Tab-separated table of C-alpha atoms in Angstrom:
chain	number	residue	atom	x	y	z
A	265	MET	CA	54.353	35.870	13.002
A	266	ARG	CA	53.424	35.574	8.970
A	267	ILE	CA	53.110	31.139	9.402
A	268	ARG	CA	51.297	32.103	13.272
A	269	ALA	CA	48.776	33.818	10.891
A	270	LEU	CA	47.605	31.596	8.672
A	271	VAL	CA	47.218	28.936	11.093
A	272	LEU	CA	44.744	30.341	13.094
A	273	ARG	CA	42.747	31.723	9.998
A	274	ILE	CA	42.302	27.328	8.958
A	275	ILE	CA	41.359	27.316	12.471
A	276	ARG	CA	38.867	29.666	12.185
A	277	GLN	CA	37.854	28.712	8.573
A	278	MET	CA	37.482	24.748	10.483
A	279	ARG	CA	35.571	25.968	13.034
A	280	ARG	CA	32.733	27.487	11.240
A	281	ASP	CA	32.788	24.799	8.908
A	282	LYS	CA	31.024	22.002	11.498
A	283	ARG	CA	30.390	18.925	8.608
A	284	THR	CA	33.561	19.242	8.490
A	285	LEU	CA	34.605	18.685	11.792
A	286	ALA	CA	31.517	16.196	12.643
A	287	LEU	CA	33.192	14.021	10.207
A	288	ILE	CA	36.727	14.247	11.011
A	289	PHE	CA	35.748	13.462	14.617
A	290	VAL	CA	32.698	11.601	14.546
A	291	ALA	CA	32.375	9.393	11.337
A	292	PRO	CA	35.124	7.298	12.272
A	293	LEU	CA	33.996	7.015	15.808
A	294	VAL	CA	30.208	6.286	13.863
A	295	VAL	CA	32.302	3.945	11.866
A	296	MET	CA	34.161	2.308	14.110
A	297	THR	CA	31.751	1.480	16.509
A	298	LEU	CA	29.644	0.136	13.718
A	299	MET	CA	33.352	-2.824	13.747
A	300	TYR	CA	32.676	-3.294	17.074
A	301	ALA	CA	29.530	-4.456	16.663
A	302	VAL	CA	29.785	-6.430	13.404
A	303	PHE	CA	32.852	-8.062	14.107
A	304	GLY	CA	32.695	-7.994	18.163
A	305	GLY	CA	29.889	-10.325	17.887
A	306	SER	CA	29.481	-14.300	17.610
A	307	LEU	CA	26.727	-16.101	15.238
A	308	PRO	CA	24.245	-17.848	17.273
A	309	GLU	CA	24.028	-21.607	17.374
A	310	PRO	CA	23.261	-22.953	13.970
A	311	LYS	CA	19.370	-24.072	13.379
A	312	VAL	CA	19.039	-27.674	12.501
A	313	GLY	CA	16.516	-30.934	12.293
A	314	TYR	CA	17.289	-34.243	11.878
A	315	ILE	CA	15.304	-37.227	10.378
A	316	ALA	CA	16.428	-40.361	12.690
A	317	GLU	CA	15.339	-44.019	13.935
A	318	ASP	CA	14.370	-44.833	17.405
A	319	VAL	CA	17.121	-45.304	18.542
A	320	ILE	CA	19.279	-42.953	17.468
A	321	ASP	CA	16.418	-40.137	18.395
A	322	GLU	CA	16.979	-40.616	22.076
A	323	ALA	CA	20.961	-40.684	22.031
A	324	MET	CA	20.655	-37.218	19.746
A	325	LYS	CA	18.262	-35.516	22.954
A	326	SER	CA	20.647	-36.751	25.276
A	327	ILE	CA	23.487	-34.277	23.474
A	328	GLN	CA	21.474	-31.862	21.320
A	329	ALA	CA	18.384	-31.130	22.434
A	330	ASP	CA	18.462	-28.163	20.796
A	331	TRP	CA	17.978	-30.347	18.114
A	332	THR	CA	14.567	-30.432	16.113
A	333	ARG	CA	12.875	-34.158	15.469
A	334	TYR	CA	10.703	-33.597	12.354
A	335	ASP	CA	8.684	-37.625	11.476
A	336	GLU	CA	8.502	-36.407	8.242
A	337	LEU	CA	11.260	-35.533	5.413
A	338	SER	CA	8.626	-33.010	3.902
A	339	ALA	CA	9.151	-31.045	6.396
A	340	ALA	CA	11.760	-30.547	6.942
A	341	LYS	CA	13.062	-29.715	3.619
A	342	LEU	CA	9.739	-26.940	3.951
A	343	GLU	CA	11.905	-25.291	6.368
A	344	LEU	CA	15.489	-25.039	5.257
A	345	LYS	CA	13.163	-23.098	2.266
A	346	ASP	CA	11.641	-21.326	4.858
A	347	GLY	CA	15.044	-19.954	6.347
A	348	ASN	CA	13.811	-21.414	10.051
A	349	LEU	CA	16.261	-23.909	9.417
A	350	ASP	CA	20.407	-23.907	8.617
A	351	ALA	CA	20.916	-27.302	7.716
A	352	TYR	CA	18.776	-31.080	8.192
A	353	LEU	CA	20.138	-34.534	8.530
A	354	GLN	CA	18.882	-37.494	8.003
A	355	MET	CA	20.543	-40.019	10.169
A	356	GLU	CA	20.696	-43.383	10.001
A	357	LEU	CA	22.326	-46.862	11.786
A	358	GLN	CA	23.839	-49.392	9.217
A	359	ASN	CA	25.845	-52.017	10.232
A	360	MET	CA	26.385	-50.323	13.211
A	361	LYS	CA	27.769	-47.092	11.232
A	362	PRO	CA	25.804	-43.790	11.321
A	363	VAL	CA	25.150	-42.241	8.164
A	364	VAL	CA	23.737	-39.071	7.563
A	365	HIS	CA	23.010	-36.988	4.766
A	366	VAL	CA	23.637	-33.299	6.030
A	367	THR	CA	21.941	-30.546	3.468
A	368	LEU	CA	23.010	-26.960	3.918
A	369	GLU	CA	20.871	-24.202	3.324
A	370	GLY	CA	24.156	-22.841	2.015
A	371	SER	CA	22.938	-19.514	0.762
A	372	ASP	CA	26.095	-18.310	3.356
A	373	PRO	CA	29.288	-19.630	3.230
A	374	SER	CA	30.230	-17.962	6.524
A	375	ILE	CA	26.957	-19.798	8.485
A	376	SER	CA	26.869	-23.154	7.054
A	377	ARG	CA	30.922	-23.258	7.548
A	378	GLN	CA	29.662	-22.217	11.669
A	379	THR	CA	27.390	-25.257	10.516
A	380	MET	CA	29.833	-27.807	9.434
A	381	GLU	CA	31.213	-27.557	13.072
A	382	THR	CA	28.434	-27.751	15.186
A	383	ILE	CA	27.432	-30.953	13.182
A	384	GLN	CA	31.021	-32.629	13.662
A	385	GLU	CA	31.186	-32.118	17.001
A	386	THR	CA	28.317	-33.476	18.036
A	387	MET	CA	28.583	-36.565	15.912
A	388	GLN	CA	32.298	-36.984	17.526
A	389	THR	CA	30.111	-37.204	21.069
A	390	LEU	CA	27.443	-38.755	19.295
A	391	ILE	CA	28.969	-42.127	19.303
A	392	PRO	CA	29.284	-43.020	23.052
A	393	SER	CA	25.841	-42.295	23.759
A	394	LEU	CA	24.660	-44.320	20.149
A	395	SER	CA	26.844	-47.019	22.322
A	396	ALA	CA	25.053	-46.545	25.352
A	397	GLU	CA	21.608	-46.820	24.383
A	398	LEU	CA	22.030	-49.818	22.289
A	399	GLN	CA	23.226	-51.389	25.341
A	400	GLU	CA	20.531	-50.488	27.783
A	401	LYS	CA	18.613	-52.062	24.818
A	402	LEU	CA	19.649	-55.998	24.286
A	403	PRO	CA	17.975	-58.188	26.157
A	404	ALA	CA	19.196	-59.783	29.877
A	405	SER	CA	18.889	-63.205	28.633
A	406	ALA	CA	22.202	-62.070	25.802
A	407	ASN	CA	24.210	-62.556	28.158
A	408	PRO	CA	23.670	-65.498	30.638
A	409	SER	CA	26.708	-64.968	33.044
A	410	GLY	CA	25.295	-62.005	34.301
A	411	GLN	CA	28.323	-60.143	33.799
A	412	ALA	CA	28.388	-56.628	32.156
A	413	HIS	CA	27.628	-56.015	28.415
A	414	LEU	CA	31.383	-55.242	26.238
A	415	PRO	CA	30.716	-51.785	25.357
A	416	ILE	CA	29.443	-51.959	21.657
A	417	ALA	CA	31.622	-50.489	19.463
A	418	ILE	CA	30.535	-47.665	16.269
A	419	ALA	CA	32.069	-47.443	13.770
A	420	GLN	CA	32.565	-43.096	13.035
A	421	PRO	CA	30.018	-41.374	11.475
A	422	GLU	CA	29.715	-41.149	8.021
A	423	LEU	CA	28.853	-37.506	6.366
A	424	VAL	CA	27.296	-36.939	3.013
A	425	VAL	CA	26.766	-33.026	2.561
A	426	ASP	CA	24.772	-31.182	0.096
A	427	THR	CA	23.360	-28.237	-0.460
A	428	LEU	CA	19.517	-26.660	-1.606
A	429	TYR	CA	22.018	-22.965	-2.938
A	430	GLY	CA	25.117	-23.263	-4.851
A	431	HIS	CA	27.856	-25.379	-4.294
A	432	GLN	CA	30.256	-26.359	-1.307
A	433	ASP	CA	31.970	-25.404	-3.925
A	434	MET	CA	31.258	-21.362	-3.783
A	435	SER	CA	34.109	-19.306	-4.165
A	436	THR	CA	33.684	-16.065	-1.681
A	437	PHE	CA	33.101	-14.111	-4.744
A	438	ASP	CA	30.574	-15.613	-5.778
A	439	ARG	CA	28.875	-15.481	-2.556
A	440	ILE	CA	29.167	-11.399	-2.399
A	441	GLY	CA	29.523	-10.806	-5.525
A	442	PRO	CA	25.822	-10.204	-5.550
A	443	MET	CA	25.707	-7.692	-2.321
A	444	LEU	CA	29.166	-6.051	-4.207
A	445	ILE	CA	25.963	-5.396	-7.387
A	446	GLY	CA	24.366	-3.745	-4.949
A	447	VAL	CA	26.709	-1.559	-3.321
A	448	PHE	CA	28.763	-0.684	-6.162
A	449	VAL	CA	25.965	0.468	-8.498
A	450	PHE	CA	24.560	2.459	-5.047
A	451	LEU	CA	28.034	3.868	-5.119
A	452	PHE	CA	28.678	5.286	-7.804
A	453	VAL	CA	25.640	7.114	-9.045
A	454	PHE	CA	25.615	8.273	-5.587
A	455	MET	CA	28.808	10.014	-6.293
A	456	ILE	CA	28.585	11.098	-10.002
A	457	SER	CA	24.869	12.140	-9.532
A	458	GLY	CA	24.623	14.005	-6.919
A	459	VAL	CA	27.849	15.986	-7.775
A	460	SER	CA	26.842	17.008	-11.125
A	461	PHE	CA	23.369	17.974	-9.736
A	462	LEU	CA	25.575	20.328	-7.283
A	463	ARG	CA	26.620	21.462	-9.861
A	464	GLU	CA	23.575	22.474	-12.261
A	465	ARG	CA	23.281	24.599	-8.965
A	466	THR	CA	26.404	25.885	-8.266
A	467	GLN	CA	27.252	26.761	-11.927
A	468	GLY	CA	23.779	28.679	-11.521
A	469	THR	CA	21.862	26.852	-14.022
A	470	LEU	CA	19.578	25.289	-10.870
A	471	ASP	CA	18.646	29.021	-10.190
A	472	ARG	CA	17.881	30.382	-13.789
A	473	LEU	CA	15.438	26.210	-13.858
A	474	LEU	CA	13.559	28.400	-10.625
A	475	ALA	CA	12.756	31.307	-12.308
A	476	SER	CA	11.021	29.765	-15.233
A	477	PRO	CA	7.868	28.912	-15.673
A	478	LEU	CA	8.488	25.431	-14.927
A	479	ARG	CA	7.390	23.702	-11.228
A	480	ARG	CA	9.804	21.839	-8.468
A	481	THR	CA	8.371	18.386	-9.812
A	482	GLU	CA	8.592	19.376	-13.077
A	483	ILE	CA	12.608	19.407	-12.451
A	484	VAL	CA	13.200	17.344	-10.365
A	485	LEU	CA	11.568	14.895	-12.324
A	486	GLY	CA	13.745	16.266	-15.901
A	487	TYR	CA	17.326	15.905	-13.819
A	488	THR	CA	15.853	12.466	-12.939
A	489	ILE	CA	14.748	11.073	-16.423
A	490	GLY	CA	18.187	13.001	-17.010
A	491	PHE	CA	20.903	11.063	-14.957
A	492	GLY	CA	18.621	8.147	-14.727
A	493	LEU	CA	19.494	6.985	-18.701
A	494	PHE	CA	23.236	7.399	-17.298
A	495	ALA	CA	23.097	5.634	-14.656
A	496	LEU	CA	20.815	3.446	-16.404
A	497	LEU	CA	23.948	2.519	-18.581
A	498	GLN	CA	26.185	2.596	-15.912
A	499	THR	CA	23.471	-0.633	-14.172
A	500	ILE	CA	23.477	-2.212	-17.212
A	501	ILE	CA	27.544	-2.312	-17.953
A	502	ILE	CA	29.061	-3.454	-13.558
A	503	THR	CA	25.884	-6.619	-14.163
A	504	ALA	CA	25.787	-7.681	-17.325
A	505	TYR	CA	30.229	-7.402	-16.948
A	506	ALA	CA	29.997	-9.021	-13.071
A	507	THR	CA	28.168	-11.718	-14.475
A	508	TYR	CA	28.976	-12.721	-17.940
A	509	VAL	CA	33.011	-11.371	-18.283
A	510	LEU	CA	34.292	-12.626	-14.187
A	511	ASP	CA	31.635	-14.919	-15.031
A	512	LEU	CA	29.234	-14.737	-11.330
A	513	GLN	CA	26.924	-17.387	-10.532
A	514	ILE	CA	23.804	-17.070	-10.521
A	515	GLU	CA	20.685	-19.130	-11.015
A	516	GLY	CA	17.774	-16.910	-11.265
A	517	SER	CA	16.825	-14.618	-14.264
A	518	PHE	CA	19.086	-11.731	-15.104
A	519	TRP	CA	16.531	-9.248	-16.488
A	520	TYR	CA	15.746	-9.705	-12.582
A	521	VAL	CA	19.474	-8.363	-11.494
A	522	LEU	CA	18.899	-5.577	-13.616
A	523	LEU	CA	15.122	-5.054	-13.143
A	524	ILE	CA	16.575	-4.516	-9.113
A	525	ALA	CA	20.338	-2.623	-9.667
A	526	LEU	CA	17.662	-0.084	-11.445
A	527	CYS	CA	15.851	0.422	-8.637
A	528	LEU	CA	19.117	0.794	-6.956
A	529	ALA	CA	20.485	3.054	-9.366
A	530	LEU	CA	17.633	4.856	-9.732
A	531	THR	CA	16.678	5.182	-4.915
A	532	ALA	CA	20.984	6.318	-4.777
A	533	LEU	CA	19.897	8.583	-7.949
A	534	SER	CA	17.359	10.382	-6.170
A	535	LEU	CA	19.487	10.441	-2.520
A	536	SER	CA	21.663	11.652	-4.486
A	537	THR	CA	20.890	14.656	-5.177
A	538	LEU	CA	18.804	14.867	-2.018
A	539	MET	CA	21.666	15.942	-0.486
A	540	SER	CA	23.640	17.892	-2.603
A	541	ALA	CA	21.085	21.000	-2.222
A	542	PHE	CA	22.894	20.583	1.819
A	543	ALA	CA	26.058	20.455	-0.035
A	544	THR	CA	27.880	23.550	-1.943
A	545	ASN	CA	31.020	22.401	-2.918
A	546	GLU	CA	32.600	18.435	-4.087
A	547	PHE	CA	33.865	17.910	-0.987
A	548	GLN	CA	31.806	19.150	0.736
A	549	MET	CA	29.074	16.225	-1.045
A	550	PHE	CA	32.297	13.197	-0.881
A	551	GLN	CA	31.604	14.135	3.341
A	552	PHE	CA	28.571	12.392	3.089
A	553	ILE	CA	29.950	9.324	1.150
A	554	PRO	CA	30.892	8.026	5.043
A	555	LEU	CA	28.313	8.527	6.698
A	556	VAL	CA	25.707	7.585	3.770
A	557	ILE	CA	27.142	4.795	2.445
A	558	VAL	CA	29.497	3.362	5.161
A	559	PRO	CA	26.457	2.254	7.571
A	560	GLN	CA	24.424	0.330	4.104
A	561	VAL	CA	27.938	-1.344	3.347
A	562	PHE	CA	27.790	-2.461	6.894
A	563	PHE	CA	24.325	-3.824	7.197
A	564	CYS	CA	23.885	-5.288	3.397
A	565	GLY	CA	24.028	-9.147	4.432
A	566	LEU	CA	27.965	-8.843	2.713
A	567	PHE	CA	28.479	-9.226	7.341
A	568	PRO	CA	26.024	-11.096	8.565
A	569	LEU	CA	24.064	-9.104	10.736
A	570	GLU	CA	22.733	-12.506	13.043
A	571	ALA	CA	26.342	-11.201	14.544
A	572	MET	CA	24.536	-7.802	15.898
A	573	PRO	CA	22.926	-6.726	18.466
A	574	LYS	CA	18.877	-7.135	17.185
A	575	TRP	CA	19.078	-4.000	18.371
A	576	LEU	CA	21.466	-2.460	15.949
A	577	GLN	CA	19.652	-4.474	13.041
A	578	TRP	CA	16.798	-2.878	13.269
A	579	VAL	CA	18.786	0.146	11.805
A	580	SER	CA	19.085	-2.889	7.939
A	581	VAL	CA	15.659	-1.534	7.716
A	582	LEU	CA	16.144	1.913	7.154
A	583	LEU	CA	18.146	1.277	4.872
A	584	PRO	CA	17.791	0.682	0.697
A	585	LEU	CA	20.997	-1.618	-0.217
A	586	THR	CA	19.603	-4.186	2.758
A	587	TYR	CA	16.979	-4.611	0.909
A	588	GLY	CA	18.309	-4.975	-2.712
A	589	SER	CA	21.904	-7.480	-1.312
A	590	ASP	CA	18.534	-9.261	-0.786
A	591	ALA	CA	16.846	-9.410	-3.450
A	592	LEU	CA	19.956	-9.908	-5.714
A	593	ILE	CA	20.829	-12.378	-3.338
A	594	ASN	CA	17.327	-14.579	-4.046
A	595	VAL	CA	18.136	-14.479	-7.613
A	596	MET	CA	21.488	-14.268	-7.692
A	597	ILE	CA	22.203	-17.710	-5.309
A	598	ARG	CA	18.959	-19.566	-4.539
A	599	GLY	CA	17.271	-18.182	-7.688
A	600	LYS	CA	14.431	-17.253	-6.799
A	601	GLY	CA	11.715	-15.465	-9.121
A	602	PHE	CA	9.705	-12.200	-8.946
A	603	GLU	CA	6.644	-13.287	-6.241
A	604	VAL	CA	9.819	-13.144	-4.071
A	605	ILE	CA	11.634	-10.254	-4.603
A	606	ALA	CA	8.360	-8.223	-5.556
A	607	PRO	CA	8.509	-6.828	-1.810
A	608	SER	CA	11.981	-5.253	-2.194
A	609	VAL	CA	11.482	-4.164	-5.070
A	610	ALA	CA	8.083	-2.259	-3.766
A	611	VAL	CA	10.288	-0.640	-0.726
A	612	LEU	CA	13.230	0.087	-2.849
A	613	ALA	CA	10.892	1.808	-5.323
A	614	CYS	CA	9.690	3.674	-2.236
A	615	PHE	CA	12.643	4.876	-0.715
A	616	ALA	CA	12.795	6.513	-4.437
A	617	THR	CA	9.908	7.840	-4.750
A	618	ALA	CA	10.189	9.877	-1.231
A	619	PHE	CA	13.460	10.759	-1.505
A	620	PHE	CA	11.847	12.195	-4.768
A	621	VAL	CA	9.245	14.092	-2.800
A	622	LEU	CA	11.879	15.473	-0.896
A	623	ASN	CA	13.622	17.286	-3.318
A	624	VAL	CA	10.817	19.445	-4.646
A	625	TRP	CA	9.999	20.325	-0.921
A	626	ALA	CA	14.128	20.692	-1.138
A	627	LEU	CA	13.545	23.799	-3.807
A	628	ARG	CA	12.143	25.768	-1.508
A	629	LYS	CA	15.283	27.309	-0.063
A	630	TYR	CA	16.697	28.663	-2.566
A	631	ARG	CA	13.703	30.193	-4.478
A	632	SER	CA	9.216	30.134	-3.934
A	633	ILE	CA	7.550	28.911	-7.772
């Protein structure tokens, strides 16, 4: 009877806690749906361009009509730098042997692997097609007997591979390292600052501040600067450790990496203090992690967005970590300058400002000043 009473009390308690019920029943379904979208799809066909002499061009049109032919090497290079191509090929025929110089974009090994597989498969079908093209170009006078020409022997293509960004031996950690820096900075700042701000409220400190002459804006700004100093220190430690101790590849400026990580930290700080306004204890604060952090991990670039449905890719536009990861990749792998990362930094600043304003508004639920 006593056990039954205890069980009934727990059931009634859980029924009243709507947030916990949502975490138990809804959050796993959301995460599983995201995993299905990420791992259930397939990458689109690689975008490949090529520069080739006429006889190879004719053979390529018959086997790979989706590839783009360029007359100038400079045009193909520009398209690759702008992200419109995954690779371009320079093809020539030397002593009946196709020599193919492949230049991969190289910043995403999964896309590079798929691109190379497509190129190798195409090169295998190029041999009979090229042999047929050469056969047709042989003049009739070359065989006065009128018999069919013997098949022209084409050697296996020789592939010479280079990359625009990174290198062929780039490890998985070098590839995902920029995103991991963003994820860890965002996650730990979110947890620590959110719990710390929640304690300020539950211990009555926030109520006393609200009763003082301080304005809501001053209170939020003070907390942001105070917690932000520790967030800055944490960001410096994580970034410096990853780049100098773990020897993570960094092609651009370390200071740009630090700037991006700091913008992510400030965004996480303002978001976590906003979320803490809707939590009554630390356990509820941690309940926001599957709903706020986990979806951002799926859309930050750790998994190829191209494999997701188009409608789901638009979700990434609404998530701060997407912009932070993209900027970190541009600096650490592609070696880009400030003019490239400036839009992402500006978007993160807008997110942080918006969450700051919402924090000021959220304080009204405690006391009107």
